[in-house]
XYZ file of C-alpha atoms in Angstrom:
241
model
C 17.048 13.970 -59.015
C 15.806 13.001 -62.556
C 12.847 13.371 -64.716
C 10.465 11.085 -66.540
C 6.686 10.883 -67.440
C 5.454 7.603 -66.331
C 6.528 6.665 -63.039
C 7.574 8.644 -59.878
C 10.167 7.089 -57.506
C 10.193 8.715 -54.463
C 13.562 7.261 -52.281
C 14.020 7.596 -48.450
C 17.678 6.793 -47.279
C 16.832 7.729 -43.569
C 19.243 10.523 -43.067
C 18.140 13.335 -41.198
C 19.168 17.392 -41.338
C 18.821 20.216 -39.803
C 17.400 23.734 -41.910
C 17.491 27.333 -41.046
C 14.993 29.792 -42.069
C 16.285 29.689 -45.218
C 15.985 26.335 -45.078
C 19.464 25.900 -46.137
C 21.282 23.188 -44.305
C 23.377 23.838 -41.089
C 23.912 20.284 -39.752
C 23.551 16.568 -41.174
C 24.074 13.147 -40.085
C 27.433 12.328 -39.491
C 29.213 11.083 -42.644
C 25.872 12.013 -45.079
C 26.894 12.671 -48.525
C 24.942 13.458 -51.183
C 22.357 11.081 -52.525
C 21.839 10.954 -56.434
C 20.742 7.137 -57.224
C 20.799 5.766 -60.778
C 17.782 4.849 -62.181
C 18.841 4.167 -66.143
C 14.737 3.797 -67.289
C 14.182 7.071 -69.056
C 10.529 7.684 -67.976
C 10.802 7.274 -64.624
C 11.436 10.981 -62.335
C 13.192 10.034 -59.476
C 12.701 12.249 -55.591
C 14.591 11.571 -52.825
C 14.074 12.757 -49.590
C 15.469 13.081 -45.628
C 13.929 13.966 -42.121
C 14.467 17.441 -40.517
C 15.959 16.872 -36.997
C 13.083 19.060 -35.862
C 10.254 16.503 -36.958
C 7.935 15.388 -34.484
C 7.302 11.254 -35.176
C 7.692 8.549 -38.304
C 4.125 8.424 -38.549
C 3.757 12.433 -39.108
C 6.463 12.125 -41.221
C 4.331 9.668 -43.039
C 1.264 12.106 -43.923
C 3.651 14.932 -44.811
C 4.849 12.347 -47.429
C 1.532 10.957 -48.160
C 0.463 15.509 -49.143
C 3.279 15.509 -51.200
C 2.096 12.233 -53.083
C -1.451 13.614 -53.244
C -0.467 17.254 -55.145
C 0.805 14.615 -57.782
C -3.301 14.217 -59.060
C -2.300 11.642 -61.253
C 0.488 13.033 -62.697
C 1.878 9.577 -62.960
C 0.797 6.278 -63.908
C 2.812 4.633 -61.071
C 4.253 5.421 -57.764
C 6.598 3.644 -56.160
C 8.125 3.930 -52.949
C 11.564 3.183 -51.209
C 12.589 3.519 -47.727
C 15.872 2.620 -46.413
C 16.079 1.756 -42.455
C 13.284 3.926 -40.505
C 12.345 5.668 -43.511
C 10.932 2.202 -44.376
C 8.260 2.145 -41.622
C 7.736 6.431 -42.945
C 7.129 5.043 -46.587
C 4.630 2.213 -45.015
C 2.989 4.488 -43.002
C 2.227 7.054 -45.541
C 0.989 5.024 -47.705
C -2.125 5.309 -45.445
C -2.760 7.990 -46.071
C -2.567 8.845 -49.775
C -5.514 9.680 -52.151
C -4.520 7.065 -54.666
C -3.447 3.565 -53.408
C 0.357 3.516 -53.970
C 1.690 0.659 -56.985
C 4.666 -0.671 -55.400
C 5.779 -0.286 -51.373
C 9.738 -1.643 -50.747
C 11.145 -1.428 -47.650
C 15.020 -1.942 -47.061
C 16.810 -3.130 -43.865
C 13.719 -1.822 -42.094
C 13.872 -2.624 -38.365
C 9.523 -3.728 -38.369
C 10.392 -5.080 -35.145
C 12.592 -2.240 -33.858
C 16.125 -2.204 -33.496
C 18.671 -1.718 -30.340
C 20.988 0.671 -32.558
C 18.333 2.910 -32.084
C 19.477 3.360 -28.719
C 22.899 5.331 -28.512
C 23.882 4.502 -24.798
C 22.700 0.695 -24.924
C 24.172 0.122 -28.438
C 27.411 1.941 -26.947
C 27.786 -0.911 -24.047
C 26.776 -4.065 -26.092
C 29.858 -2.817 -28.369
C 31.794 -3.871 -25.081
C 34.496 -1.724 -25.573
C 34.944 1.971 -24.280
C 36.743 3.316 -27.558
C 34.050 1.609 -30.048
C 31.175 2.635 -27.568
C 32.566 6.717 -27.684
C 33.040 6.375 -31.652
C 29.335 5.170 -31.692
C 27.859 7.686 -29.642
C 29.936 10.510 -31.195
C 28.363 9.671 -34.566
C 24.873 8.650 -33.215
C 22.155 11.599 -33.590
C 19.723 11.385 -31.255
C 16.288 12.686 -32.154
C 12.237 11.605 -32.067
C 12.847 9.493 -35.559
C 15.911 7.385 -34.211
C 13.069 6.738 -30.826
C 10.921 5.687 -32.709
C 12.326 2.845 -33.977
C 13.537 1.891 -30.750
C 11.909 -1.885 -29.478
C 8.467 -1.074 -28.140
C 7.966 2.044 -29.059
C 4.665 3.605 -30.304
C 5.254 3.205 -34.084
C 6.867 -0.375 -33.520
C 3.815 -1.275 -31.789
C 1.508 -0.006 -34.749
C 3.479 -1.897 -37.290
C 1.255 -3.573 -39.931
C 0.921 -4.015 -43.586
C 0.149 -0.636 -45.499
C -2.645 -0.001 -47.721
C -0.581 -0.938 -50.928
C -0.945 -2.530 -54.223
C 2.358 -4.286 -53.497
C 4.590 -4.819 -50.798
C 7.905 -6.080 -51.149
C 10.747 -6.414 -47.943
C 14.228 -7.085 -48.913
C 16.485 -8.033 -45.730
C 19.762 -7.895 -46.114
C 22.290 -9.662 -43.617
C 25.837 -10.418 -43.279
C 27.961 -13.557 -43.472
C 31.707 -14.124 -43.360
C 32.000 -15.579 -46.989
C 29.983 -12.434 -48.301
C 31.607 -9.693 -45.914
C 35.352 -10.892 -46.969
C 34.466 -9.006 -50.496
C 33.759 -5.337 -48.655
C 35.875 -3.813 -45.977
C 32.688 -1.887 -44.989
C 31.008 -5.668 -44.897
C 33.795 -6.768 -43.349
C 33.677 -4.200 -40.162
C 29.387 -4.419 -39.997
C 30.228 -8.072 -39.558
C 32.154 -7.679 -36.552
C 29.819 -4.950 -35.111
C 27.198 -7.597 -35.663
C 28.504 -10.191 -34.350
C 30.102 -8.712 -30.933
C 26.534 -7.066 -30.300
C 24.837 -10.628 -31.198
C 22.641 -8.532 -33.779
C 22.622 -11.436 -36.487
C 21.632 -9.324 -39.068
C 23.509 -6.592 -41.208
C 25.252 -4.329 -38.278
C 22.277 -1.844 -38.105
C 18.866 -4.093 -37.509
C 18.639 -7.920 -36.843
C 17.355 -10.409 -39.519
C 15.018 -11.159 -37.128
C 13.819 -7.870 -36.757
C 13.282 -6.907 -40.575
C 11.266 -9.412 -41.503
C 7.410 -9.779 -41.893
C 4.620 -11.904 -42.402
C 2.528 -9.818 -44.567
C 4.527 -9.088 -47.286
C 3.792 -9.695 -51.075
C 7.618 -10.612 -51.673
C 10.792 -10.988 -49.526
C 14.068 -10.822 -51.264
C 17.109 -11.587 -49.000
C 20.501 -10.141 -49.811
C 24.109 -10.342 -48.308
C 25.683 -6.929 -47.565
C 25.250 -4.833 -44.467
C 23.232 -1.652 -43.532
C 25.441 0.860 -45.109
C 25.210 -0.690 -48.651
C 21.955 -2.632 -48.467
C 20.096 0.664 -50.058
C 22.618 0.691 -52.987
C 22.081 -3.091 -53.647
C 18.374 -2.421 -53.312
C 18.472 0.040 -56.147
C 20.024 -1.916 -58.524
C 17.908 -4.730 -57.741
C 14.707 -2.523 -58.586
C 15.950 -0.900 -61.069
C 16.716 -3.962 -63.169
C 14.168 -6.056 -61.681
C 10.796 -4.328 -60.713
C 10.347 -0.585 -62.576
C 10.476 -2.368 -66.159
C 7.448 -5.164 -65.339
């Protein structure tokens, strides 16, 4: 997305696709558009990156990223890692596995605890309405990374603090005075509150939040904007120190 010399920001915004042979793409989430996030530090080169429909778990997902990390050999002189949603438990689980101990670890809206939205058909009936539950469902993409993140699953049950220089989880969640500002606030809020979520439309509060982190930062907007908060934040806030 860009390049720099110093640091490498690799970005996960949990959106999956589906390649051909020529690995060109032939189907995406519903509503995916193209990601290009602003980083305005010159000397930082910025990858982003999705899941292929066809991959087998988070946690292998984790070591492919962790092989692309280690062909850096010290390319730069930091890396630092952001995962939106389930690509935050990808991002924490890769750091496992790299060569060099990764600088900074942020996870977004990350469901640590799993989340029920995971779940197409039980999402669908705690929407308690047939029309909302067939919109959901329609849009919902069913595959091994959306399981995964699904309350008691394997990888939820493995959750723990990565091998990291620096963790930091920012939870975002929804409140009416906030949500009046953003229509797409405005409708999370109601999803959240008629599926008693109490969190940010996508993953509870509850759910995102962790004992072993280095730094918590809590902000007000819901899943579908929490990523584009989160950048700003770090780019303002964390890539400069």
């Amino acid at each position: 997305v860009k390049e720099g010399k110093d640091i490498a920001l690799i970005i996960g915004n949990s959106h999956s696709v589906e390649l051909n042979n020529d690995d060109i793409i032939v189907w995406a989430d519903p509503g995916m558009h193209e990601f290009r996030p602003k980083i305005t530090d010159k000397d930082v080169t910025v990858y982003t990156f999705y899941f292929v429909k066809k991959i087998a778990r988070l946690d292998e997902a984790g070591k492919e990223l962790a092989e692309f990390m280690n062909s850096m050999k010290g390319e730069f002189k930091k890396i630092v890692l952001i995962g939106h949603s389930k690509s935050g438990i990808c991002i924490e689980s890769a750091c496992d596995y790299t060569k060099r101990k990764v600088d900074i670890c942020i996870a977004v809206s990350t469901p640590h605890a799993g989340t029920i939205s995971a779940d197409g058909k039980l999402f669908a009936k705690k929407l308690k309405n047939p029309i909302l539950g067939y919109i959901y469902l329609k849009a919902f993409s069913d595959h091994q990374v959306d399981r995964d993140v699904i309350p008691g699953s394997p990888i939820i049950e493995n959750v723990h603090r990565p091998k990291v220089h620096r963790h930091i989880n920012i939870v975002s969640t929804l409140d009416f005075k906030s949500a009046c500002k953003n229509i797409i606030d405005l409708g999370s809020l109601i999803l959240d509150r008629i599926t008693e979520m109490n969190g940010d439309g996508i993953v509870s509060e509850e759910s995102q939040r962790v004992s072993w982190t280095d730094e918590e930062i809590l902000i007000y907007c819901s899943h579908a904007r929490s990523l584009n908060e989160s950048i700003k934040y770090v780019d303002k806030n964390i890539l400069n120190q």
